[in-house]
Amino acid sequence: SAPGDRLQILGLVEADLRRELPESPVLRAVPAGQPRAALVDLVEANRLDQTLTDCADRSALRDYCRLSAEPIGRIVLHLFGLLTPERQAWSDDVCAGLQLAEHLQDVGEDLAAGRVYLPADAMARHGVDRALLAAVTARTADEAGRARVAALLAGQVDWARQLLEPGRPLVRSVPRRAKLAIAGFTAGGLAALDAVLAAGADAVWSTPKPRRAAFARHVVGVLR
């Protein structure tokens, strides 16, 4: 964490990226040729993190992923020299799915920090609010409340799995040197989602970890 006014610091970093000043310490730390738009998006995601407390719906959560997750995939593809519009579209979905999987593993941790990365409209449909999430975290929720939370998480797991599906065509489209890396990222996300689903409501406090066997099974599945 940086000392001082984080928003001001992020503003200075973004200004350096946009002006492309060769003497900038920010640009000296960035490998040559990196897509600047992706880097600016990451700065904006960090700025949003200073104020974001919840997301109204899946669209709002996906908008957040467009800033915080999708640029990472674009940067990785660029490093491999493989960035094309079609691969970028697949990568954007995969990176969003990975971000959602991470949020689903960290519901309790995020709640303690005052943030909920679960769509508010889905929470309302399932009868879940912050108080119930806190009760599950404290292990004081009744079985009916735990069931509502588990159903909410299962719906988000399904959505994240759908977003990770393009990992398969993405892997098939790249040369051998990149296949295993991309398959590993995708499989890691799928295995994490398996762990969240298996934990049910306990995923809110337990930070479920993917099993090695599940990871290996998904790697094979993605590479097929």
mmCIF file of N, CA and C in Angstrom, residues 43-133:
data_model
loop_
_atom_site.group_PDB
_atom_site.id
_atom_site.type_symbol
_atom_site.label_atom_id
_atom_site.label_comp_id
_atom_site.label_asym_id
_atom_site.label_seq_id
_atom_site.Cartn_x
_atom_site.Cartn_y
_atom_site.Cartn_z
ATOM 1 N N VAL A 43 -5.081 1.239 -13.751
ATOM 2 C CA VAL A 43 -5.034 2.385 -12.843
ATOM 3 C C VAL A 43 -6.450 2.783 -12.437
ATOM 4 N N GLU A 44 -7.361 2.811 -13.407
ATOM 5 C CA GLU A 44 -8.746 3.175 -13.117
ATOM 6 C C GLU A 44 -9.386 2.152 -12.170
ATOM 7 N N ALA A 45 -9.037 0.871 -12.331
ATOM 8 C CA ALA A 45 -9.561 -0.154 -11.425
ATOM 9 C C ALA A 45 -9.094 0.096 -10.004
ATOM 10 N N ASN A 46 -7.824 0.468 -9.853
ATOM 11 C CA ASN A 46 -7.312 0.781 -8.519
ATOM 12 C C ASN A 46 -8.001 2.008 -7.935
ATOM 13 N N ARG A 47 -8.313 2.963 -8.795
ATOM 14 C CA ARG A 47 -9.043 4.151 -8.334
ATOM 15 C C ARG A 47 -10.451 3.745 -7.865
ATOM 16 N N LEU A 48 -11.087 2.882 -8.631
ATOM 17 C CA LEU A 48 -12.430 2.434 -8.275
ATOM 18 C C LEU A 48 -12.427 1.655 -6.962
ATOM 19 N N ASP A 49 -11.358 0.910 -6.724
ATOM 20 C CA ASP A 49 -11.247 0.132 -5.484
ATOM 21 C C ASP A 49 -11.295 1.011 -4.234
ATOM 22 N N GLN A 50 -10.947 2.289 -4.376
ATOM 23 C CA GLN A 50 -10.942 3.184 -3.217
ATOM 24 C C GLN A 50 -12.356 3.567 -2.782
ATOM 25 N N THR A 51 -13.342 3.376 -3.684
ATOM 26 C CA THR A 51 -14.700 3.830 -3.369
ATOM 27 C C THR A 51 -15.765 2.752 -3.540
ATOM 28 N N LEU A 52 -15.470 1.697 -4.286
ATOM 29 C CA LEU A 52 -16.487 0.685 -4.589
ATOM 30 C C LEU A 52 -16.855 -0.109 -3.347
ATOM 31 N N THR A 53 -18.139 -0.240 -3.078
ATOM 32 C CA THR A 53 -18.604 -1.047 -1.949
ATOM 33 C C THR A 53 -19.533 -2.171 -2.385
ATOM 34 N N ASP A 54 -20.189 -2.031 -3.526
ATOM 35 C CA ASP A 54 -21.064 -3.087 -4.027
ATOM 36 C C ASP A 54 -21.322 -2.879 -5.513
ATOM 37 N N CYS A 55 -21.954 -3.883 -6.131
ATOM 38 C CA CYS A 55 -22.278 -3.834 -7.560
ATOM 39 C C CYS A 55 -23.764 -4.130 -7.717
ATOM 40 N N ALA A 56 -24.449 -3.300 -8.483
ATOM 41 C CA ALA A 56 -25.897 -3.408 -8.589
ATOM 42 C C ALA A 56 -26.343 -4.703 -9.249
ATOM 43 N N ASP A 57 -25.623 -5.138 -10.283
ATOM 44 C CA ASP A 57 -26.043 -6.314 -11.037
ATOM 45 C C ASP A 57 -24.837 -6.898 -11.768
ATOM 46 N N ARG A 58 -25.075 -7.931 -12.562
ATOM 47 C CA ARG A 58 -23.971 -8.566 -13.277
ATOM 48 C C ARG A 58 -23.304 -7.609 -14.254
ATOM 49 N N SER A 59 -24.084 -6.747 -14.856
ATOM 50 C CA SER A 59 -23.518 -5.787 -15.800
ATOM 51 C C SER A 59 -22.511 -4.876 -15.100
ATOM 52 N N ALA A 60 -22.862 -4.402 -13.914
ATOM 53 C CA ALA A 60 -21.950 -3.527 -13.172
ATOM 54 C C ALA A 60 -20.706 -4.286 -12.738
ATOM 55 N N LEU A 61 -20.879 -5.541 -12.337
ATOM 56 C CA LEU A 61 -19.726 -6.339 -11.928
ATOM 57 C C LEU A 61 -18.821 -6.627 -13.117
ATOM 58 N N ARG A 62 -19.415 -6.874 -14.271
ATOM 59 C CA ARG A 62 -18.608 -7.102 -15.475
ATOM 60 C C ARG A 62 -17.872 -5.824 -15.874
ATOM 61 N N ASP A 63 -18.503 -4.671 -15.694
ATOM 62 C CA ASP A 63 -17.816 -3.412 -15.969
ATOM 63 C C ASP A 63 -16.578 -3.265 -15.097
ATOM 64 N N TYR A 64 -16.689 -3.684 -13.849
ATOM 65 C CA TYR A 64 -15.525 -3.641 -12.956
ATOM 66 C C TYR A 64 -14.430 -4.582 -13.463
ATOM 67 N N CYS A 65 -14.828 -5.775 -13.894
ATOM 68 C CA CYS A 65 -13.857 -6.742 -14.419
ATOM 69 C C CYS A 65 -13.169 -6.215 -15.678
ATOM 70 N N ARG A 66 -13.873 -5.400 -16.458
ATOM 71 C CA ARG A 66 -13.271 -4.837 -17.672
ATOM 72 C C ARG A 66 -12.060 -3.968 -17.339
ATOM 73 N N LEU A 67 -12.082 -3.382 -16.158
ATOM 74 C CA LEU A 67 -10.970 -2.542 -15.735
ATOM 75 C C LEU A 67 -9.928 -3.326 -14.935
ATOM 76 N N SER A 68 -10.397 -4.231 -14.072
ATOM 77 C CA SER A 68 -9.496 -4.871 -13.110
ATOM 78 C C SER A 68 -8.898 -6.183 -13.586
ATOM 79 N N ALA A 69 -9.566 -6.875 -14.529
ATOM 80 C CA ALA A 69 -9.128 -8.213 -14.914
ATOM 81 C C ALA A 69 -8.795 -8.348 -16.393
ATOM 82 N N GLU A 70 -9.664 -7.852 -17.248
ATOM 83 C CA GLU A 70 -9.474 -8.052 -18.685
ATOM 84 C C GLU A 70 -8.150 -7.482 -19.210
ATOM 85 N N PRO A 71 -7.680 -6.329 -18.686
ATOM 86 C CA PRO A 71 -6.394 -5.825 -19.184
ATOM 87 C C PRO A 71 -5.237 -6.790 -18.946
ATOM 88 N N ILE A 72 -5.323 -7.608 -17.884
ATOM 89 C CA ILE A 72 -4.235 -8.553 -17.595
ATOM 90 C C ILE A 72 -4.084 -9.552 -18.737
ATOM 91 N N GLY A 73 -5.203 -10.097 -19.210
ATOM 92 C CA GLY A 73 -5.139 -11.046 -20.316
ATOM 93 C C GLY A 73 -4.588 -10.416 -21.575
ATOM 94 N N ARG A 74 -4.975 -9.174 -21.827
ATOM 95 C CA ARG A 74 -4.473 -8.491 -23.023
ATOM 96 C C ARG A 74 -2.965 -8.285 -22.943
ATOM 97 N N ILE A 75 -2.489 -7.958 -21.752
ATOM 98 C CA ILE A 75 -1.045 -7.763 -21.567
ATOM 99 C C ILE A 75 -0.302 -9.077 -21.767
ATOM 100 N N VAL A 76 -0.855 -10.178 -21.218
ATOM 101 C CA VAL A 76 -0.207 -11.490 -21.368
ATOM 102 C C VAL A 76 -0.163 -11.901 -22.840
ATOM 103 N N LEU A 77 -1.284 -11.751 -23.540
ATOM 104 C CA LEU A 77 -1.298 -12.092 -24.970
ATOM 105 C C LEU A 77 -0.309 -11.229 -25.746
ATOM 106 N N HIS A 78 -0.213 -9.959 -25.368
ATOM 107 C CA HIS A 78 0.740 -9.065 -26.034
ATOM 108 C C HIS A 78 2.174 -9.544 -25.807
ATOM 109 N N LEU A 79 2.478 -9.975 -24.584
ATOM 110 C CA LEU A 79 3.834 -10.451 -24.276
ATOM 111 C C LEU A 79 4.189 -11.671 -25.116
ATOM 112 N N PHE A 80 3.180 -12.533 -25.371
ATOM 113 C CA PHE A 80 3.405 -13.709 -26.203
ATOM 114 C C PHE A 80 3.377 -13.364 -27.694
ATOM 115 N N GLY A 81 3.027 -12.124 -28.046
ATOM 116 C CA GLY A 81 2.882 -11.750 -29.450
ATOM 117 C C GLY A 81 1.666 -12.383 -30.097
ATOM 118 N N LEU A 82 0.604 -12.597 -29.313
ATOM 119 C CA LEU A 82 -0.561 -13.342 -29.799
ATOM 120 C C LEU A 82 -1.859 -12.545 -29.738
ATOM 121 N N LEU A 83 -1.768 -11.260 -29.506
ATOM 122 C CA LEU A 83 -2.980 -10.461 -29.331
ATOM 123 C C LEU A 83 -3.666 -10.205 -30.667
ATOM 124 N N THR A 84 -4.874 -10.745 -30.818
ATOM 125 C CA THR A 84 -5.735 -10.497 -31.986
ATOM 126 C C THR A 84 -7.127 -10.175 -31.442
ATOM 127 N N PRO A 85 -8.000 -9.569 -32.256
ATOM 128 C CA PRO A 85 -9.347 -9.258 -31.758
ATOM 129 C C PRO A 85 -10.103 -10.482 -31.252
ATOM 130 N N GLU A 86 -10.005 -11.604 -31.962
ATOM 131 C CA GLU A 86 -10.733 -12.797 -31.533
ATOM 132 C C GLU A 86 -10.178 -13.332 -30.221
ATOM 133 N N ARG A 87 -8.864 -13.419 -30.118
ATOM 134 C CA ARG A 87 -8.265 -13.902 -28.869
ATOM 135 C C ARG A 87 -8.544 -12.932 -27.719
ATOM 136 N N GLN A 88 -8.549 -11.648 -28.004
ATOM 137 C CA GLN A 88 -8.842 -10.680 -26.961
ATOM 138 C C GLN A 88 -10.247 -10.893 -26.407
ATOM 139 N N ALA A 89 -11.217 -11.144 -27.280
ATOM 140 C CA ALA A 89 -12.590 -11.371 -26.826
ATOM 141 C C ALA A 89 -12.670 -12.609 -25.931
ATOM 142 N N TRP A 90 -12.014 -13.696 -26.339
ATOM 143 C CA TRP A 90 -11.996 -14.905 -25.508
ATOM 144 C C TRP A 90 -11.296 -14.621 -24.183
ATOM 145 N N SER A 91 -10.161 -13.949 -24.265
ATOM 146 C CA SER A 91 -9.385 -13.655 -23.066
ATOM 147 C C SER A 91 -10.159 -12.766 -22.094
ATOM 148 N N ASP A 92 -10.893 -11.804 -22.616
ATOM 149 C CA ASP A 92 -11.671 -10.920 -21.752
ATOM 150 C C ASP A 92 -12.661 -11.726 -20.919
ATOM 151 N N ASP A 93 -13.345 -12.674 -21.551
ATOM 152 C CA ASP A 93 -14.294 -13.512 -20.815
ATOM 153 C C ASP A 93 -13.574 -14.346 -19.755
ATOM 154 N N VAL A 94 -12.482 -14.970 -20.150
ATOM 155 C CA VAL A 94 -11.743 -15.824 -19.218
ATOM 156 C C VAL A 94 -11.255 -15.017 -18.011
ATOM 157 N N CYS A 95 -10.699 -13.851 -18.268
ATOM 158 C CA CYS A 95 -10.184 -13.037 -17.166
ATOM 159 C C CYS A 95 -11.304 -12.558 -16.248
ATOM 160 N N ALA A 96 -12.452 -12.244 -16.826
ATOM 161 C CA ALA A 96 -13.608 -11.878 -15.997
ATOM 162 C C ALA A 96 -14.030 -13.064 -15.146
ATOM 163 N N GLY A 97 -14.051 -14.269 -15.740
ATOM 164 C CA GLY A 97 -14.399 -15.463 -14.980
ATOM 165 C C GLY A 97 -13.430 -15.726 -13.842
ATOM 166 N N LEU A 98 -12.144 -15.502 -14.088
ATOM 167 C CA LEU A 98 -11.137 -15.672 -13.040
ATOM 168 C C LEU A 98 -11.331 -14.665 -11.917
ATOM 169 N N GLN A 99 -11.672 -13.436 -12.285
ATOM 170 C CA GLN A 99 -11.914 -12.409 -11.267
ATOM 171 C C GLN A 99 -13.119 -12.785 -10.413
ATOM 172 N N LEU A 100 -14.185 -13.280 -11.052
ATOM 173 C CA LEU A 100 -15.368 -13.698 -10.304
ATOM 174 C C LEU A 100 -15.051 -14.861 -9.378
ATOM 175 N N ALA A 101 -14.257 -15.809 -9.857
ATOM 176 C CA ALA A 101 -13.877 -16.943 -9.009
ATOM 177 C C ALA A 101 -13.122 -16.454 -7.777
ATOM 178 N N GLU A 102 -12.232 -15.497 -7.965
ATOM 179 C CA GLU A 102 -11.486 -14.951 -6.833
ATOM 180 C C GLU A 102 -12.417 -14.263 -5.842
ATOM 181 N N HIS A 103 -13.369 -13.486 -6.361
ATOM 182 C CA HIS A 103 -14.331 -12.823 -5.477
ATOM 183 C C HIS A 103 -15.143 -13.845 -4.687
ATOM 184 N N LEU A 104 -15.539 -14.940 -5.332
ATOM 185 C CA LEU A 104 -16.338 -15.956 -4.654
ATOM 186 C C LEU A 104 -15.535 -16.681 -3.577
ATOM 187 N N GLN A 105 -14.235 -16.764 -3.747
ATOM 188 C CA GLN A 105 -13.384 -17.341 -2.705
ATOM 189 C C GLN A 105 -13.182 -16.388 -1.534
ATOM 190 N N ASP A 106 -13.349 -15.097 -1.779
ATOM 191 C CA ASP A 106 -12.985 -14.083 -0.781
ATOM 192 C C ASP A 106 -14.170 -13.282 -0.266
ATOM 193 N N VAL A 107 -15.371 -13.859 -0.275
ATOM 194 C CA VAL A 107 -16.555 -13.109 0.136
ATOM 195 C C VAL A 107 -16.399 -12.573 1.557
ATOM 196 N N GLY A 108 -15.970 -13.415 2.485
ATOM 197 C CA GLY A 108 -15.818 -12.981 3.868
ATOM 198 C C GLY A 108 -14.759 -11.921 4.042
ATOM 199 N N GLU A 109 -13.630 -12.090 3.368
ATOM 200 C CA GLU A 109 -12.543 -11.109 3.436
ATOM 201 C C GLU A 109 -12.981 -9.767 2.863
ATOM 202 N N ASP A 110 -13.675 -9.813 1.739
ATOM 203 C CA ASP A 110 -14.159 -8.571 1.135
ATOM 204 C C ASP A 110 -15.206 -7.901 2.028
ATOM 205 N N LEU A 111 -16.082 -8.706 2.624
ATOM 206 C CA LEU A 111 -17.109 -8.157 3.509
ATOM 207 C C LEU A 111 -16.475 -7.436 4.693
ATOM 208 N N ALA A 112 -15.417 -8.011 5.239
ATOM 209 C CA ALA A 112 -14.716 -7.378 6.360
ATOM 210 C C ALA A 112 -14.112 -6.038 5.955
ATOM 211 N N ALA A 113 -13.793 -5.897 4.653
ATOM 212 C CA ALA A 113 -13.231 -4.645 4.142
ATOM 213 C C ALA A 113 -14.321 -3.685 3.685
ATOM 214 N N GLY A 114 -15.586 -4.064 3.871
ATOM 215 C CA GLY A 114 -16.691 -3.187 3.502
ATOM 216 C C GLY A 114 -17.156 -3.325 2.076
ATOM 217 N N ARG A 115 -16.724 -4.393 1.382
ATOM 218 C CA ARG A 115 -17.080 -4.572 -0.023
ATOM 219 C C ARG A 115 -17.836 -5.870 -0.221
ATOM 220 N N VAL A 116 -18.758 -5.862 -1.172
ATOM 221 C CA VAL A 116 -19.469 -7.083 -1.559
ATOM 222 C C VAL A 116 -19.460 -7.152 -3.079
ATOM 223 N N TYR A 117 -18.713 -8.135 -3.612
ATOM 224 C CA TYR A 117 -18.634 -8.303 -5.061
ATOM 225 C C TYR A 117 -19.617 -9.376 -5.527
ATOM 226 N N LEU A 118 -20.842 -9.300 -5.026
ATOM 227 C CA LEU A 118 -21.940 -10.149 -5.475
ATOM 228 C C LEU A 118 -23.026 -9.223 -5.995
ATOM 229 N N PRO A 119 -23.663 -9.532 -7.127
ATOM 230 C CA PRO A 119 -24.671 -8.622 -7.678
ATOM 231 C C PRO A 119 -25.801 -8.371 -6.673
ATOM 232 N N ALA A 120 -26.083 -7.112 -6.409
ATOM 233 C CA ALA A 120 -27.099 -6.765 -5.413
ATOM 234 C C ALA A 120 -28.474 -7.284 -5.797
ATOM 235 N N ASP A 121 -28.787 -7.278 -7.095
ATOM 236 C CA ASP A 121 -30.106 -7.773 -7.504
ATOM 237 C C ASP A 121 -30.236 -9.274 -7.267
ATOM 238 N N ALA A 122 -29.153 -10.032 -7.484
ATOM 239 C CA ALA A 122 -29.179 -11.468 -7.209
ATOM 240 C C ALA A 122 -29.285 -11.719 -5.709
ATOM 241 N N MET A 123 -28.593 -10.919 -4.923
ATOM 242 C CA MET A 123 -28.704 -11.050 -3.470
ATOM 243 C C MET A 123 -30.153 -10.854 -3.027
ATOM 244 N N ALA A 124 -30.801 -9.832 -3.581
ATOM 245 C CA ALA A 124 -32.189 -9.549 -3.207
ATOM 246 C C ALA A 124 -33.112 -10.697 -3.602
ATOM 247 N N ARG A 125 -32.892 -11.268 -4.780
ATOM 248 C CA ARG A 125 -33.737 -12.379 -5.232
ATOM 249 C C ARG A 125 -33.636 -13.590 -4.298
ATOM 250 N N HIS A 126 -32.457 -13.786 -3.746
ATOM 251 C CA HIS A 126 -32.230 -14.935 -2.872
ATOM 252 C C HIS A 126 -32.470 -14.602 -1.393
ATOM 253 N N GLY A 127 -32.863 -13.383 -1.120
ATOM 254 C CA GLY A 127 -33.107 -13.009 0.265
ATOM 255 C C GLY A 127 -31.840 -12.931 1.089
ATOM 256 N N VAL A 128 -30.774 -12.464 0.466
ATOM 257 C CA VAL A 128 -29.474 -12.352 1.142
ATOM 258 C C VAL A 128 -29.087 -10.893 1.253
ATOM 259 N N ASP A 129 -28.627 -10.486 2.423
ATOM 260 C CA ASP A 129 -28.103 -9.134 2.605
ATOM 261 C C ASP A 129 -26.782 -9.216 3.364
ATOM 262 N N ARG A 130 -26.180 -8.066 3.621
ATOM 263 C CA ARG A 130 -24.887 -8.046 4.313
ATOM 264 C C ARG A 130 -24.988 -8.671 5.709
ATOM 265 N N ALA A 131 -26.114 -8.431 6.375
ATOM 266 C CA ALA A 131 -26.283 -8.971 7.724
ATOM 267 C C ALA A 131 -26.247 -10.503 7.704
ATOM 268 N N LEU A 132 -26.900 -11.097 6.700
ATOM 269 C CA LEU A 132 -26.879 -12.559 6.605
ATOM 270 C C LEU A 132 -25.482 -13.066 6.259
ATOM 271 N N LEU A 133 -24.793 -12.387 5.337
ATOM 272 C CA LEU A 133 -23.415 -12.785 5.017
ATOM 273 C C LEU A 133 -22.538 -12.717 6.264
#
